[in-house]
Amino acid sequence: MFSDLYSDLANTFNEWLENTPTGGDYVTNLTVDYANRAQDSLWSDPPNGWSLLTRSTQLTITNLVATLPSGCGKLINIYSDEDQDKKPNRYYFKDGGVINGFKFIPAFAKATGHSTTIQFYQAPVEPVFCDYQVKLDAFSGSGTEYLFFPKNLMFCKMQELRCLDKGMLKEWDAISVEFNRELDRFKSQHQNPVEMPGIVINDFNGNEVFIPKYNLSSGLGYGGRMVGSTNDRDVYRI
């Protein structure tokens, strides 16, 4: 892991900017503004959420309606855990079937902003949980503030945004190449770490499907995956 600080990022960006961190008439601190814009952009990158920002919690359901957690910035999964072993047993889907479906009930007011609840079609019998990506606090530019994303990645994104704002398209082209490299490095090292390899087929409820295998020597084999090379026809993992 890494423990980069906002203060180090700000110094690097200010040196590249060759300007004071104070902004113009409306943005008082350019560095803070670009850091927050860069963080917001990176936060929303993967559709299924960043692994290190994903949390799980049990939903409280009243009259078929559940309120999402206060720190929820992106909803990823909704599922039940019948045997409470922390592994999903049934997934629920937006506009799904009567048994495993729900719908969003969004609300927005200029004075209060967005709020969202979900309504199930039928009351779930077992406990229901949700996986969600937590929001990241904005930088204030004071005190000790750690970066969630690596300094190099944040710096490249801030440069990219600055070049785009100022219409420096040639510089933007060059910086975007390095930004994409840094983003790929971060994803390869920190997105879905220690993940089990192999493709798994799931049924409608999200449960793994085991497909029987046959061989010429003994007929029906186990439904697990084969061990070893592709030529190992008689050895199976149970």
Coordinates of C-alpha atoms in Angstrom, one line a residue:
M1 CA 0.0 0.0 0.0
F2 CA 1.0 3.7 -0.1
S3 CA 0.6 6.6 2.3
D4 CA 0.9 9.7 0.1
L5 CA -0.1 13.1 1.6
Y6 CA -2.0 15.9 0.0
S7 CA 0.7 18.4 1.1
D8 CA 3.3 16.6 -1.1
L9 CA 0.9 16.4 -4.0
A10 CA 0.1 20.2 -3.6
N11 CA 3.8 21.1 -3.6
T12 CA 4.5 19.0 -6.8
F13 CA 1.5 20.5 -8.6
N14 CA 2.3 24.1 -7.6
E15 CA 5.9 23.6 -8.9
W16 CA 4.5 22.4 -12.2
L17 CA 1.9 25.1 -12.3
E18 CA 4.6 27.8 -11.8
N19 CA 2.0 29.8 -10.0
T20 CA 0.8 30.5 -6.5
P21 CA -1.9 28.2 -5.1
T22 CA -4.3 31.1 -4.9
G23 CA -6.9 31.2 -7.6
G24 CA -8.8 34.0 -9.3
D25 CA -11.9 35.9 -8.2
Y26 CA -14.0 32.8 -7.6
V27 CA -11.7 29.9 -6.9
T28 CA -9.6 30.8 -3.9
N29 CA -7.2 27.8 -4.1
L30 CA -6.5 26.3 -7.5
T31 CA -4.6 23.3 -6.1
V32 CA -7.4 22.2 -3.8
D33 CA -9.9 22.7 -6.5
Y34 CA -8.0 20.5 -9.0
A35 CA -7.2 17.9 -6.4
N36 CA -10.9 17.5 -5.6
R37 CA -11.9 17.4 -9.3
A38 CA -9.2 14.8 -9.9
Q39 CA -10.4 12.7 -7.0
D40 CA -14.0 12.9 -8.1
S41 CA -13.1 11.8 -11.6
L42 CA -11.0 8.8 -10.4
W43 CA -13.6 7.8 -7.8
S44 CA -16.2 7.3 -10.5
D45 CA -14.0 5.4 -12.9
P46 CA -14.9 1.7 -12.5
P47 CA -18.6 0.8 -13.0
N48 CA -18.5 -1.9 -10.3
G49 CA -16.6 0.3 -7.8
W50 CA -13.1 0.3 -6.5
S51 CA -12.4 -2.8 -4.4
L52 CA -10.7 -0.9 -1.6
L53 CA -13.7 1.5 -1.3
T54 CA -16.4 -1.2 -1.3
R55 CA -18.3 -1.8 2.0
S56 CA -21.2 -4.1 3.0
T57 CA -24.0 -3.5 5.4
Q58 CA -27.3 -5.0 6.2
L59 CA -30.4 -3.1 5.1
T60 CA -33.3 -2.3 7.3
I61 CA -36.5 -2.9 5.4
T62 CA -39.8 -1.3 6.5
N63 CA -43.0 -1.8 4.5
L64 CA -40.9 -3.1 1.6
V65 CA -38.7 0.1 1.6
A66 CA -35.0 0.2 2.5
T67 CA -32.9 3.3 2.9
L68 CA -29.3 3.1 1.5
P69 CA -26.4 3.8 3.9
S70 CA -25.5 7.4 4.5
G71 CA -22.0 6.9 3.1
C72 CA -23.2 5.2 -0.1
G73 CA -21.9 6.9 -3.2
K74 CA -22.4 4.1 -5.6
L75 CA -24.6 1.0 -5.2
I76 CA -23.0 -2.2 -6.4
N77 CA -24.9 -5.3 -5.3
I78 CA -28.0 -6.2 -3.3
Y79 CA -28.2 -9.8 -2.0
S80 CA -29.5 -12.0 0.7
D81 CA -27.4 -14.2 3.0
E82 CA -29.6 -17.0 4.2
D83 CA -27.0 -18.9 6.2
Q84 CA -25.2 -15.7 7.4
D85 CA -21.8 -17.0 6.1
K86 CA -21.0 -13.5 4.5
K87 CA -21.5 -15.0 1.0
P88 CA -24.5 -14.1 -1.1
N89 CA -27.2 -16.7 -1.6
R90 CA -29.6 -14.7 -3.8
Y91 CA -29.1 -11.5 -5.7
Y92 CA -31.8 -8.9 -6.2
F93 CA -32.0 -6.9 -9.4
K94 CA -33.5 -3.5 -10.4
D95 CA -36.8 -4.1 -12.2
G96 CA -36.3 -7.8 -11.7
G97 CA -38.8 -10.5 -11.0
V98 CA -41.4 -10.4 -8.3
I99 CA -39.4 -12.6 -6.0
N100 CA -35.9 -11.0 -6.5
G101 CA -36.7 -7.6 -7.9
F102 CA -36.8 -4.0 -6.6
K103 CA -37.1 -0.5 -7.9
F104 CA -35.3 2.7 -7.1
I105 CA -37.3 5.6 -5.6
P106 CA -35.1 8.7 -6.3
A107 CA -35.8 12.1 -4.8
F108 CA -34.2 15.4 -5.4
A109 CA -34.7 18.9 -3.9
K110 CA -32.6 22.0 -4.5
A111 CA -32.3 22.7 -0.8
T112 CA -31.4 19.1 0.3
G113 CA -29.9 17.4 -2.7
H114 CA -30.3 13.8 -3.7
S115 CA -31.7 10.9 -1.7
T116 CA -32.6 7.4 -2.8
T117 CA -34.6 4.5 -1.3
I118 CA -35.3 1.1 -2.8
Q119 CA -38.6 -0.7 -2.7
F120 CA -38.9 -4.5 -3.0
Y121 CA -41.8 -6.2 -4.8
Q122 CA -42.1 -8.8 -2.0
A123 CA -40.8 -8.7 1.5
P124 CA -37.6 -10.7 1.7
V125 CA -37.6 -13.6 4.1
E126 CA -33.9 -13.7 4.8
P127 CA -31.5 -10.8 5.8
V128 CA -30.7 -8.5 2.9
F129 CA -27.3 -6.8 2.4
C130 CA -25.9 -4.3 0.0
D131 CA -22.4 -3.7 -1.3
Y132 CA -21.6 -0.1 -2.0
Q133 CA -18.7 2.3 -2.7
V134 CA -18.2 4.8 0.0
K135 CA -17.8 8.5 -0.7
L136 CA -14.4 10.2 -0.3
D137 CA -14.1 13.4 1.7
A138 CA -13.0 16.5 -0.2
F139 CA -9.6 18.0 0.5
S140 CA -9.5 21.2 2.6
G141 CA -5.8 21.9 2.0
S142 CA -5.0 22.1 5.8
G143 CA -3.9 19.6 8.3
T144 CA -2.8 16.0 7.6
E145 CA -4.7 14.6 4.7
Y146 CA -3.9 11.2 3.1
L147 CA -4.6 10.4 -0.5
F148 CA -6.7 7.4 -1.4
F149 CA -5.2 7.4 -4.9
P150 CA -1.4 7.4 -5.4
K151 CA 0.3 10.8 -5.8
N152 CA 1.5 10.1 -9.3
L153 CA -2.0 9.2 -10.5
M154 CA -3.6 12.2 -8.8
F155 CA -0.8 14.5 -10.2
C156 CA -1.3 13.3 -13.8
K157 CA -5.1 13.7 -13.5
M158 CA -4.7 17.3 -12.1
Q159 CA -2.3 18.1 -15.0
E160 CA -4.8 16.7 -17.5
L161 CA -7.7 18.8 -16.1
R162 CA -5.5 21.9 -16.1
C163 CA -4.4 21.5 -19.7
L164 CA -8.0 20.8 -20.8
D165 CA -9.2 24.0 -19.0
K166 CA -6.6 26.1 -20.6
G167 CA -7.0 24.6 -24.1
M168 CA -3.4 23.2 -24.1
L169 CA -4.3 20.2 -26.3
K170 CA -0.8 19.1 -27.3
E171 CA 0.2 19.0 -23.6
W172 CA -3.1 17.3 -22.8
D173 CA -2.3 14.5 -25.4
A174 CA 1.1 13.8 -23.8
I175 CA -0.1 13.9 -20.2
S176 CA -3.1 11.7 -21.0
V177 CA -0.7 8.9 -22.2
E178 CA 1.1 8.9 -18.8
F179 CA -2.2 9.2 -16.9
N180 CA -3.6 6.1 -18.6
R181 CA -0.3 4.3 -17.7
E182 CA -0.6 5.3 -14.1
L183 CA -4.3 4.3 -14.0
D184 CA -3.6 0.9 -15.5
R185 CA -0.8 0.3 -12.9
F186 CA -3.1 1.2 -10.1
K187 CA -5.9 -1.0 -11.4
S188 CA -3.5 -4.0 -11.8
Q189 CA -2.2 -3.6 -8.3
H190 CA -5.2 -2.6 -6.3
Q191 CA -8.4 -3.5 -8.2
N192 CA -9.8 -7.0 -7.3
P193 CA -6.6 -8.1 -5.4
V194 CA -6.1 -11.8 -4.7
E195 CA -9.0 -12.7 -6.9
M196 CA -9.7 -16.3 -7.7
P197 CA -8.7 -17.0 -11.3
G198 CA -11.1 -18.6 -13.8
I199 CA -14.4 -17.9 -15.4
V200 CA -17.5 -18.9 -13.4
I201 CA -21.0 -19.3 -14.8
N202 CA -23.7 -18.0 -12.6
D203 CA -27.4 -18.8 -12.7
F204 CA -30.2 -16.2 -12.6
N205 CA -29.8 -15.7 -8.8
G206 CA -26.1 -15.3 -9.1
N207 CA -25.2 -18.7 -7.8
E208 CA -22.3 -20.7 -9.4
V209 CA -23.5 -23.4 -11.9
F210 CA -21.6 -26.7 -11.8
I211 CA -21.7 -28.4 -15.2
P212 CA -21.2 -32.2 -15.3
K213 CA -18.2 -33.4 -17.3
Y214 CA -17.8 -36.7 -19.2
N215 CA -14.8 -38.7 -20.2
L216 CA -14.3 -41.8 -22.2
S217 CA -12.9 -43.9 -19.4
S218 CA -15.4 -43.5 -16.5
G219 CA -18.4 -41.6 -17.9
L220 CA -19.7 -38.8 -15.7
G221 CA -17.1 -36.8 -13.8
Y222 CA -17.3 -34.3 -11.0
G223 CA -18.7 -30.8 -11.7
G224 CA -15.5 -29.1 -10.4
R225 CA -12.7 -27.7 -12.5
M226 CA -9.9 -29.8 -13.9
V227 CA -6.5 -29.7 -12.3
G228 CA -3.2 -29.4 -14.2
S229 CA -2.8 -29.1 -17.9
T230 CA -5.6 -29.2 -20.5
N231 CA -4.6 -32.8 -21.2
D232 CA -5.5 -34.0 -17.7
R233 CA -8.8 -35.6 -18.6
D234 CA -9.1 -38.0 -15.6
V235 CA -8.2 -35.7 -12.7
Y236 CA -10.9 -33.3 -11.3
R237 CA -11.1 -30.9 -8.5
I238 CA -14.1 -31.6 -6.3

